[in-house]
Coordinates of C-alpha atoms and ligand atoms in Angstrom, one line a residue:
X3 CA 86.5 41.3 100.3
X4 CA 88.0 41.8 97.1
X5 CA 92.1 42.2 96.7
X6 CA 92.8 46.2 96.3
X7 CA 96.0 45.0 94.5
X8 CA 94.8 42.7 91.6
X9 CA 90.9 43.3 91.0
X10 CA 90.6 45.0 88.1
X11 CA 87.4 46.1 86.5
X12 CA 87.0 43.0 84.2
X13 CA 86.7 41.2 87.9
X14 CA 84.0 43.5 88.8
X15 CA 81.3 42.6 85.9
X16 CA 81.3 40.4 82.9
X17 CA 78.8 41.1 79.7
X18 CA 78.1 44.8 78.8
X19 CA 74.6 47.2 79.5
X20 CA 73.0 48.9 77.3
X21 CA 74.8 51.8 77.8
X22 CA 76.4 54.4 76.0
X23 CA 79.9 56.2 76.3
X24 CA 80.1 59.6 77.3
X25 CA 81.9 62.3 75.5
X26 CA 85.8 61.8 75.6
X27 CA 87.6 62.6 77.9
X28 CA 91.4 64.3 78.3
X29 CA 93.2 62.5 80.1
X30 CA 96.9 63.0 80.6
X31 CA 98.6 59.0 80.7
X32 CA 100.8 59.5 83.9
X33 CA 102.5 62.1 85.4
X34 CA 106.0 63.1 84.5
X35 CA 106.4 64.7 87.7
X36 CA 105.6 65.2 91.2
X37 CA 102.2 67.8 91.6
X38 CA 100.3 69.6 94.4
X39 CA 96.7 70.0 93.9
X40 CA 93.6 70.8 96.3
X41 CA 91.9 67.5 96.3
X42 CA 93.0 64.2 94.5
X43 CA 90.0 61.8 93.8
X44 CA 91.3 57.9 93.1
X45 CA 88.4 56.2 91.4
X46 CA 86.8 57.3 87.9
X47 CA 83.2 55.7 88.1
X48 CA 80.1 57.6 89.2
X49 CA 81.4 58.3 92.6
X50 CA 84.8 59.9 91.7
X51 CA 82.7 62.0 88.7
X52 CA 80.2 63.0 91.1
X53 CA 82.6 64.3 93.7
X54 CA 85.1 65.8 91.1
X55 CA 82.2 67.8 89.3
X56 CA 80.7 69.4 92.9
X57 CA 84.3 70.1 94.4
X58 CA 85.3 71.6 90.7
X59 CA 82.3 73.8 91.1
X60 CA 83.4 74.7 94.6
X61 CA 86.7 76.0 93.1
X62 CA 89.0 73.6 94.2
X63 CA 92.1 72.6 92.1
X64 CA 90.7 68.5 91.6
X65 CA 92.9 65.7 90.4
X66 CA 91.2 62.5 89.5
X67 CA 93.1 59.7 88.9
X68 CA 92.0 56.1 87.4
X69 CA 93.9 53.0 87.0
X70 CA 91.8 51.9 84.3
X71 CA 89.0 53.7 81.7
X72 CA 86.8 55.8 83.9
X73 CA 83.4 54.5 84.5
X74 CA 83.8 50.8 83.0
X75 CA 84.1 49.3 87.0
X76 CA 80.7 48.7 88.3
X77 CA 79.2 51.8 87.3
X78 CA 78.8 50.7 83.6
X79 CA 77.3 47.3 85.1
X80 CA 74.7 49.1 87.5
X81 CA 70.9 49.7 86.0
X82 CA 70.5 53.2 87.1
X83 CA 67.8 53.2 89.0
X84 CA 67.9 56.4 91.2
X85 CA 65.7 55.7 94.3
X86 CA 65.3 57.6 97.1
X87 CA 63.6 54.3 99.1
X88 CA 66.4 52.4 100.6
X89 CA 67.4 48.8 100.2
X90 CA 66.4 48.3 103.8
X91 CA 62.8 49.4 104.0
X92 CA 62.0 52.2 106.8
X93 CA 60.6 49.9 109.3
X94 CA 64.3 47.7 109.4
X95 CA 65.8 50.5 109.7
X96 CA 63.6 51.7 112.6
X97 CA 64.7 48.8 114.3
X98 CA 68.2 49.2 114.0
X99 CA 68.1 53.2 114.8
X100 CA 65.5 54.3 116.1
X101 CA 62.5 56.1 113.8
X102 CA 64.4 59.7 114.6
X103 CA 67.5 58.4 112.9
X104 CA 66.0 55.9 110.0
X105 CA 63.5 58.9 109.2
X106 CA 66.4 61.6 109.1
X107 CA 68.1 59.1 106.2
X108 CA 65.3 58.4 104.6
X109 CA 64.4 62.2 103.9
X110 CA 68.2 62.5 103.3
X111 CA 68.3 59.8 100.8
X112 CA 64.7 61.9 98.8
X113 CA 66.5 64.7 98.8
X114 CA 69.7 63.3 97.0
X115 CA 67.5 62.6 94.5
X116 CA 66.4 66.0 94.0
X117 CA 69.6 67.3 94.3
X118 CA 70.8 64.8 91.9
X119 CA 67.7 65.6 89.1
X120 CA 68.7 69.7 89.7
X121 CA 71.8 69.3 89.0
X122 CA 71.8 67.5 86.0
X123 CA 69.3 70.1 84.7
X124 CA 71.8 72.9 85.6
X125 CA 74.0 71.1 83.7
X126 CA 72.1 70.1 81.0
X127 CA 73.9 66.9 81.1
X128 CA 73.0 64.2 78.2
X129 CA 72.9 60.8 80.0
X130 CA 68.8 59.9 79.5
X131 CA 67.6 60.9 83.2
X132 CA 64.5 61.2 83.7
X133 CA 62.2 61.8 87.0
X134 CA 60.1 57.8 88.0
X135 CA 58.1 57.3 90.2
X136 CA 58.8 53.8 92.0
X137 CA 56.3 50.5 92.9
X138 CA 57.2 48.9 95.8
X139 CA 55.5 45.4 94.9
X140 CA 54.4 43.2 97.9
X141 CA 56.5 40.0 97.4
X142 CA 57.6 36.7 99.4
X143 CA 57.5 37.5 103.0
X144 CA 56.1 40.5 102.4
X145 CA 52.6 40.7 102.4
X146 CA 49.5 43.7 102.2
X147 CA 50.2 44.1 106.2
X148 CA 53.7 44.8 106.3
X149 CA 52.9 47.1 102.9
X150 CA 51.0 49.0 105.0
X151 CA 52.8 49.2 107.8
X152 CA 55.9 50.5 105.5
X153 CA 53.8 53.0 103.9
X154 CA 52.4 54.2 107.5
X155 CA 56.2 55.0 108.7
X156 CA 57.2 56.9 105.9
X157 CA 54.1 59.0 106.2
X158 CA 54.8 59.4 109.5
X159 CA 58.8 60.9 108.2
X160 CA 57.1 63.0 105.8
X161 CA 57.3 61.0 102.5
X162 CA 55.4 61.0 100.0
X163 CA 53.9 57.7 98.5
X164 CA 50.0 55.7 97.8
X165 CA 49.3 52.2 99.0
X166 CA 47.3 50.5 96.5
X167 CA 45.6 47.2 96.8
X168 CA 45.3 44.2 94.2
X169 CA 42.6 45.6 92.2
X170 CA 44.0 49.1 92.2
X171 CA 47.2 47.6 91.3
X172 CA 46.1 45.4 88.8
X173 CA 43.9 48.4 87.1
X174 CA 46.5 51.2 87.0
X175 CA 49.5 48.9 86.1
X176 CA 49.1 45.6 84.8
X177 CA 51.0 43.6 87.8
X178 CA 49.2 40.9 89.5
X179 CA 50.1 41.4 93.5
X180 CA 48.5 41.8 96.5
X181 CA 49.5 45.4 97.1
X182 CA 52.2 47.9 96.2
X183 CA 53.3 51.6 97.2
X184 CA 53.4 54.1 94.5
X185 CA 55.9 56.8 94.9
X186 CA 57.2 59.9 93.4
X187 CA 60.9 61.5 93.4
X188 CA 62.7 58.7 92.0
X189 CA 64.5 58.8 88.7
X190 CA 66.2 56.6 86.1
X191 CA 69.6 57.6 83.7
X192 CA 72.1 55.5 81.8
X193 CA 75.0 55.5 84.3
X194 CA 78.0 55.7 81.7
X195 CA 76.9 58.8 80.2
X196 CA 76.4 60.5 83.4
X197 CA 79.4 59.7 84.9
X198 CA 81.2 60.7 81.2
X199 CA 79.6 64.0 81.3
X200 CA 80.6 65.0 85.1
X201 CA 84.1 64.2 84.2
X202 CA 84.1 66.2 81.4
X203 CA 82.2 69.4 82.9
X204 CA 84.9 68.7 86.1
X205 CA 88.0 68.7 83.2
X206 CA 86.2 71.8 81.6
X207 CA 87.1 73.7 84.8
X208 CA 90.7 72.4 85.1
X209 CA 90.2 69.0 86.8
X210 CA 93.3 66.6 85.7
X211 CA 92.2 63.2 84.7
X212 CA 95.6 61.5 85.3
X213 CA 95.7 57.4 83.9
X214 CA 97.6 55.9 87.0
X215 CA 97.1 53.3 90.1
X216 CA 97.3 54.6 93.7
X217 CA 99.7 52.7 95.3
X218 CA 99.9 54.7 98.9
X219 CA 98.6 57.0 100.6
X220 CA 99.8 59.4 103.0
X221 CA 97.7 61.2 105.6
X222 CA 99.1 63.6 108.5
X223 CA 96.6 66.6 109.9
X224 CA 98.9 69.1 107.7
X225 CA 98.6 67.4 104.2
X226 CA 97.6 64.1 102.5
X227 CA 99.6 62.8 99.3
X228 CA 99.1 59.4 97.1
X229 CA 101.6 57.1 95.6
X230 CA 101.4 56.2 91.9
X231 CA 102.4 53.0 90.5
X232 CA 104.4 55.0 87.9
X233 CA 106.6 56.4 90.9
X234 CA 105.1 60.1 91.2
X235 CA 103.6 61.6 94.1
X236 CA 100.5 64.0 94.3
X237 CA 100.4 66.0 97.0
X238 CA 96.6 67.5 98.3
X239 CA 95.0 68.6 100.9
X240 CA 92.7 65.7 101.0
X241 CA 92.4 62.2 99.3
X242 CA 89.1 61.1 98.3
X243 CA 89.0 57.8 97.9
X244 CA 86.4 56.3 95.1
X245 CA 87.4 53.0 94.3
X246 CA 84.2 51.1 94.0
X247 CA 83.5 47.9 96.0
X248 CA 87.9 47.6 95.6
X249 CA 88.7 49.4 98.8
X250 CA 92.3 49.9 99.8
X251 CA 93.2 48.4 103.1
X252 CA 93.1 51.7 105.4
X253 CA 89.2 51.4 105.1
X254 CA 88.9 48.4 107.2
X255 CA 84.8 48.1 108.1
X256 CA 82.5 44.8 109.3
X257 CA 79.8 46.2 108.3
X258 CA 80.3 45.5 104.2
X259 CA 80.4 42.7 101.9
X260 CA 80.4 42.1 98.4
X261 CA 78.1 39.8 96.0
X262 CA 77.1 38.9 93.1
X263 CA 74.1 40.0 91.1
X264 CA 73.1 39.7 87.2
X265 CA 70.9 41.7 84.7
X266 CA 69.2 41.3 81.3
X267 CA 68.0 43.8 78.8
X268 CA 65.3 42.8 76.3
X269 CA 65.0 44.2 72.4
X270 CA 63.0 47.1 72.0
X271 CA 59.5 46.4 72.9
X272 CA 56.2 47.7 71.4
X273 CA 55.1 51.0 73.3
X274 CA 51.7 49.0 75.0
X275 CA 53.6 46.3 76.5
X276 CA 54.9 48.8 79.0
X277 CA 53.5 49.8 82.5
X278 CA 52.6 53.8 83.3
X279 CA 55.6 55.6 83.7
X280 CA 57.1 53.7 83.1
X281 CA 58.2 53.9 86.7
X282 CA 60.7 52.2 88.7
X283 CA 59.3 48.5 90.0
X284 CA 61.0 46.3 92.6
X285 CA 60.1 43.7 94.7
X286 CA 60.1 43.8 99.2
X287 CA 61.4 40.7 99.1
X288 CA 64.3 39.4 100.1
X289 CA 65.1 37.2 97.0
X290 CA 63.3 40.4 95.0
X291 CA 63.9 41.5 91.5
X292 CA 63.9 44.7 89.9
X293 CA 62.7 46.3 86.2
X294 CA 63.3 49.8 84.3
X295 CA 63.1 51.0 80.9
X296 CA 65.5 52.4 78.6
X297 CA 64.5 55.8 76.2
X298 CA 64.3 52.6 73.2
X299 CA 61.7 51.0 75.2
X300 CA 63.9 47.6 76.1
X301 CA 63.1 46.1 79.8
X302 CA 66.2 46.0 82.2
X303 CA 65.0 43.5 84.6
X304 CA 67.6 42.2 87.5
X305 CA 68.5 40.5 90.7
X306 CA 69.1 36.8 91.7
X307 CA 71.8 38.1 93.6
X308 CA 74.5 35.4 95.1
X309 CA 76.6 35.6 98.0
X310 CA 79.7 35.2 96.1
X311 CA 82.7 37.9 94.7
X312 CA 84.2 35.2 92.8
X313 CA 84.3 36.4 89.4
X314 CA 84.8 32.9 87.5
X315 CA 81.7 31.9 89.8
X316 CA 79.9 35.0 88.9
X317 CA 80.6 34.1 85.3
X318 CA 79.7 30.3 85.3
X319 CA 76.5 31.2 86.9
X320 CA 75.6 33.7 83.8
X321 CA 73.6 31.7 81.2
X322 CA 71.5 29.8 84.6
X323 CA 71.1 33.3 85.6
X324 CA 69.8 34.9 82.3
X325 CA 67.4 32.0 82.0
X326 CA 66.2 32.6 85.7
X327 CA 65.7 36.2 85.0
X328 CA 63.6 36.2 81.4
X329 CA 61.4 33.6 83.5
X330 CA 60.5 36.1 86.1
X331 CA 60.2 38.7 83.5
X332 CA 57.3 36.7 81.7
X333 CA 56.0 35.9 85.1
X334 CA 55.9 39.8 86.1
X335 CA 54.9 40.7 82.3
X336 CA 53.4 38.1 80.7
X337 CA 52.6 40.4 77.6
X338 CA 56.3 41.4 77.1
X339 CA 59.1 40.0 74.3
X340 CA 61.3 37.7 76.5
X341 CA 63.8 38.4 73.7
X342 CA 67.2 38.8 74.8
X343 CA 69.9 41.7 74.1
X344 CA 71.8 42.2 76.5
X345 CA 73.0 40.1 79.6
X346 CA 75.5 41.0 82.4
X347 CA 76.5 40.7 85.9
X348 CA 78.3 42.3 88.8
X349 CA 80.0 42.8 91.9
X350 CA 77.7 43.8 94.5
X351 CA 78.8 45.6 97.5
X352 CA 76.4 45.8 100.0
X353 CA 75.9 46.8 104.2
X354 CA 74.1 45.4 107.0
X355 CA 72.3 48.1 107.5
X356 CA 71.7 49.1 103.8
X357 CA 73.8 52.5 104.4
X358 CA 76.9 53.8 102.8
X359 CA 80.5 54.2 104.2
X360 CA 81.1 58.2 103.7
X361 CA 83.2 60.4 105.6
X362 CA 86.7 60.9 107.6
X363 CA 88.6 57.5 107.2
X364 CA 89.4 56.6 110.6
X365 CA 92.9 57.8 112.1
X366 CA 94.0 59.2 108.7
X367 CA 92.8 63.2 109.2
X368 CA 92.8 64.6 105.7
X369 CA 91.8 61.1 103.7
X370 CA 88.0 60.9 103.1
X371 CA 86.0 58.1 101.5
X372 CA 83.0 58.0 99.5
X373 CA 81.5 54.6 99.2
X374 CA 77.8 54.2 98.5
X375 CA 77.2 51.0 98.6
X376 CA 73.6 48.6 97.3
X377 CA 71.0 49.0 95.5
X378 CA 70.9 53.4 95.9
X379 CA 74.7 53.1 95.5
X380 CA 74.4 56.1 92.9
X381 CA 71.8 58.2 95.0
X382 CA 74.8 58.0 97.8
X383 CA 77.3 58.9 95.9
X384 CA 76.0 62.0 95.2
X385 CA 75.1 62.5 99.1
X386 CA 78.8 61.4 99.5
X387 CA 80.1 64.0 96.8
X388 CA 78.1 66.5 98.9
X389 CA 79.2 65.6 102.5
X390 CA 82.7 65.6 101.2
X391 CA 82.3 68.8 99.6
X392 CA 81.5 70.3 103.1
X393 CA 84.0 68.2 105.0
X394 CA 86.6 69.6 103.0
X395 CA 85.8 73.2 103.4
X396 CA 85.9 71.9 107.0
X397 CA 82.2 71.8 107.4
X398 CA 81.0 69.0 110.0
X399 CA 77.7 68.1 110.8
X400 CA 75.7 65.6 113.8
X401 CA 74.2 63.3 110.7
X402 CA 77.3 62.5 109.0
X403 CA 78.0 60.1 111.9
X404 CA 74.7 58.0 110.0
X405 CA 76.9 57.1 107.3
X406 CA 80.6 56.8 109.5
X407 CA 83.0 54.2 108.2
X408 CA 83.2 53.7 112.3
X409 CA 80.1 53.3 113.1
X410 CA 79.2 50.2 115.0
X411 CA 77.9 47.2 113.6
X412 CA 73.8 47.7 114.6
X413 CA 73.6 44.1 115.3
X414 CA 76.3 44.2 118.3
X415 CA 74.7 47.4 120.0
Ligands
FAD521 C1 74.3 44.9 88.4 C2 74.0 45.9 89.4 C3 72.5 46.7 89.4 C4 72.9 48.1 89.6 N1 71.8 48.6 90.3 C5 72.0 49.9 90.7 C6 71.1 50.9 90.6 O1 70.0 50.7 90.1 N2 70.8 52.0 91.3 C7 72.0 52.4 91.8 O2 71.8 53.2 92.3 N3 72.9 51.5 92.0 C8 73.1 50.4 91.3 N4 74.3 49.6 91.2 C9 75.5 49.6 92.2 C10 76.4 50.7 91.0 O3 76.1 50.2 90.4 C11 77.7 51.2 92.4 O4 77.3 51.8 93.5 C12 78.2 52.3 91.7 O5 78.4 51.7 90.4 C13 79.3 52.2 92.1 O6 80.9 53.3 91.7 P1 82.1 54.3 92.0 O7 82.1 55.0 90.9 O8 81.9 54.0 93.7 O9 82.6 52.3 91.7 P2 83.2 52.0 90.2 O10 82.4 52.4 88.7 O11 83.5 50.5 90.2 O12 84.5 53.2 90.0 C14 86.0 52.7 90.6 C15 86.9 53.0 90.3 O13 87.9 53.1 90.6 C16 89.3 52.5 90.1 N5 90.5 51.4 90.8 C17 89.8 50.9 92.1 N6 91.2 51.2 92.5 C18 92.4 51.8 92.4 C19 93.3 52.2 92.9 N7 94.5 52.3 93.3 N8 94.2 53.7 91.8 C20 93.4 54.4 90.7 N9 91.5 53.7 90.2 C21 91.4 52.8 91.1 C22 88.4 51.8 89.8 O14 89.2 51.5 88.1 C23 87.2 52.2 89.1 O15 86.8 52.9 87.7 C24 74.0 48.4 90.8 C25 75.8 47.5 90.6 C26 75.3 46.3 89.9 C27 76.7 45.2 90.0

């Protein structure tokens, strides 16, 4: 577990990705008096930014607090494949929670990417957002038979996709694998510019962005408050925690652990090297790799996860992991030029069931949490922003329980 007091953005990622910072923000450097608002959001990464945009669109008076530069935590380390397919395949989620719940979760994830696409278009946000198909490749322990089972379950759930055999996959995409599922409905973006563009919109609607550290939280049935290290207090109708992989002690979940993940981006490739789409590509195995492209034709490839949250270990493994990823790039795309443009790594939060932690903080009536973990982090952050908008308005729904912070560990049911 990362220490919420001492962990800083530099401990969450090393190196830099190819992402661009968005428009300059309007941050007041601190408060010279106590203030009040409808909602105070703690954390200005993609999760806090999506919440700030949504809550201000609902007409709420929002204050967002970040102790460092917004967007430069895990958000800047993301490879920003905006997928509705969850880290845990539908067949495995079905084993944990039954088909009805698992299918409902998958359909909500599908709708979340759709909702994000619509919102980015409505606001005309410049963030290199493009709708993309995904190619889910057979790999390791997941062969054609397992992919067929997965595809059948998805079809039963009403989710789109086509199963390709080896020859069709090779002919259509050039990937020499036993089978794949190709699905529409996902997307890619530049996560940093998306985060900054959302904050810019929220600030334009009056959201106040404060640079300070939240050091204590209070929550009663009537109101909530955040105390800042500068000594001031923000009183609010609700507090939203969006602190990424650094969770305050009051959010206590056994479901969550933090590992490390690595990524590289090549120099721009010749267009004929890239595969059709270019789709988002990911492997079905436990020891997976995934890749996408950027607008200037780079290949971004990630994976090589390790079960450590220690920043020094992550940094020292960097050169070895970069070489391993370049090797995997050569194996997957022999025609690609394996020249390194960027190499980076980051803390990578995961849950045992692949689902996020969103909703009320147990025992703290007016505190809400928005923690969208795993390879669908940003998809789940969008979902979190809508759930939090509803909860602040006093609306609830039975399906919110799928993502509850205090849901039991399915392995112990
Ligand atoms: C290598 C890698 C690849 C990834 N690839 C993908 C991908 O392809 N698709 C995808 O959807 N997701 C991906 N993710 C996950 C995704 O990056 C995260 O889910 C997402 O960035 C989390 O955003 P966040 O806003 O919750 O956290 P952060 O971006 O870390 O923001 C949290 C903010 O909270 C602030 N903060 C923390 N504590 C306090 C405090 N006490 N007071 C004030 N401020 C505080 C921090 O300074 C920080 O700015 C990847 C992650 C990594 C590391």
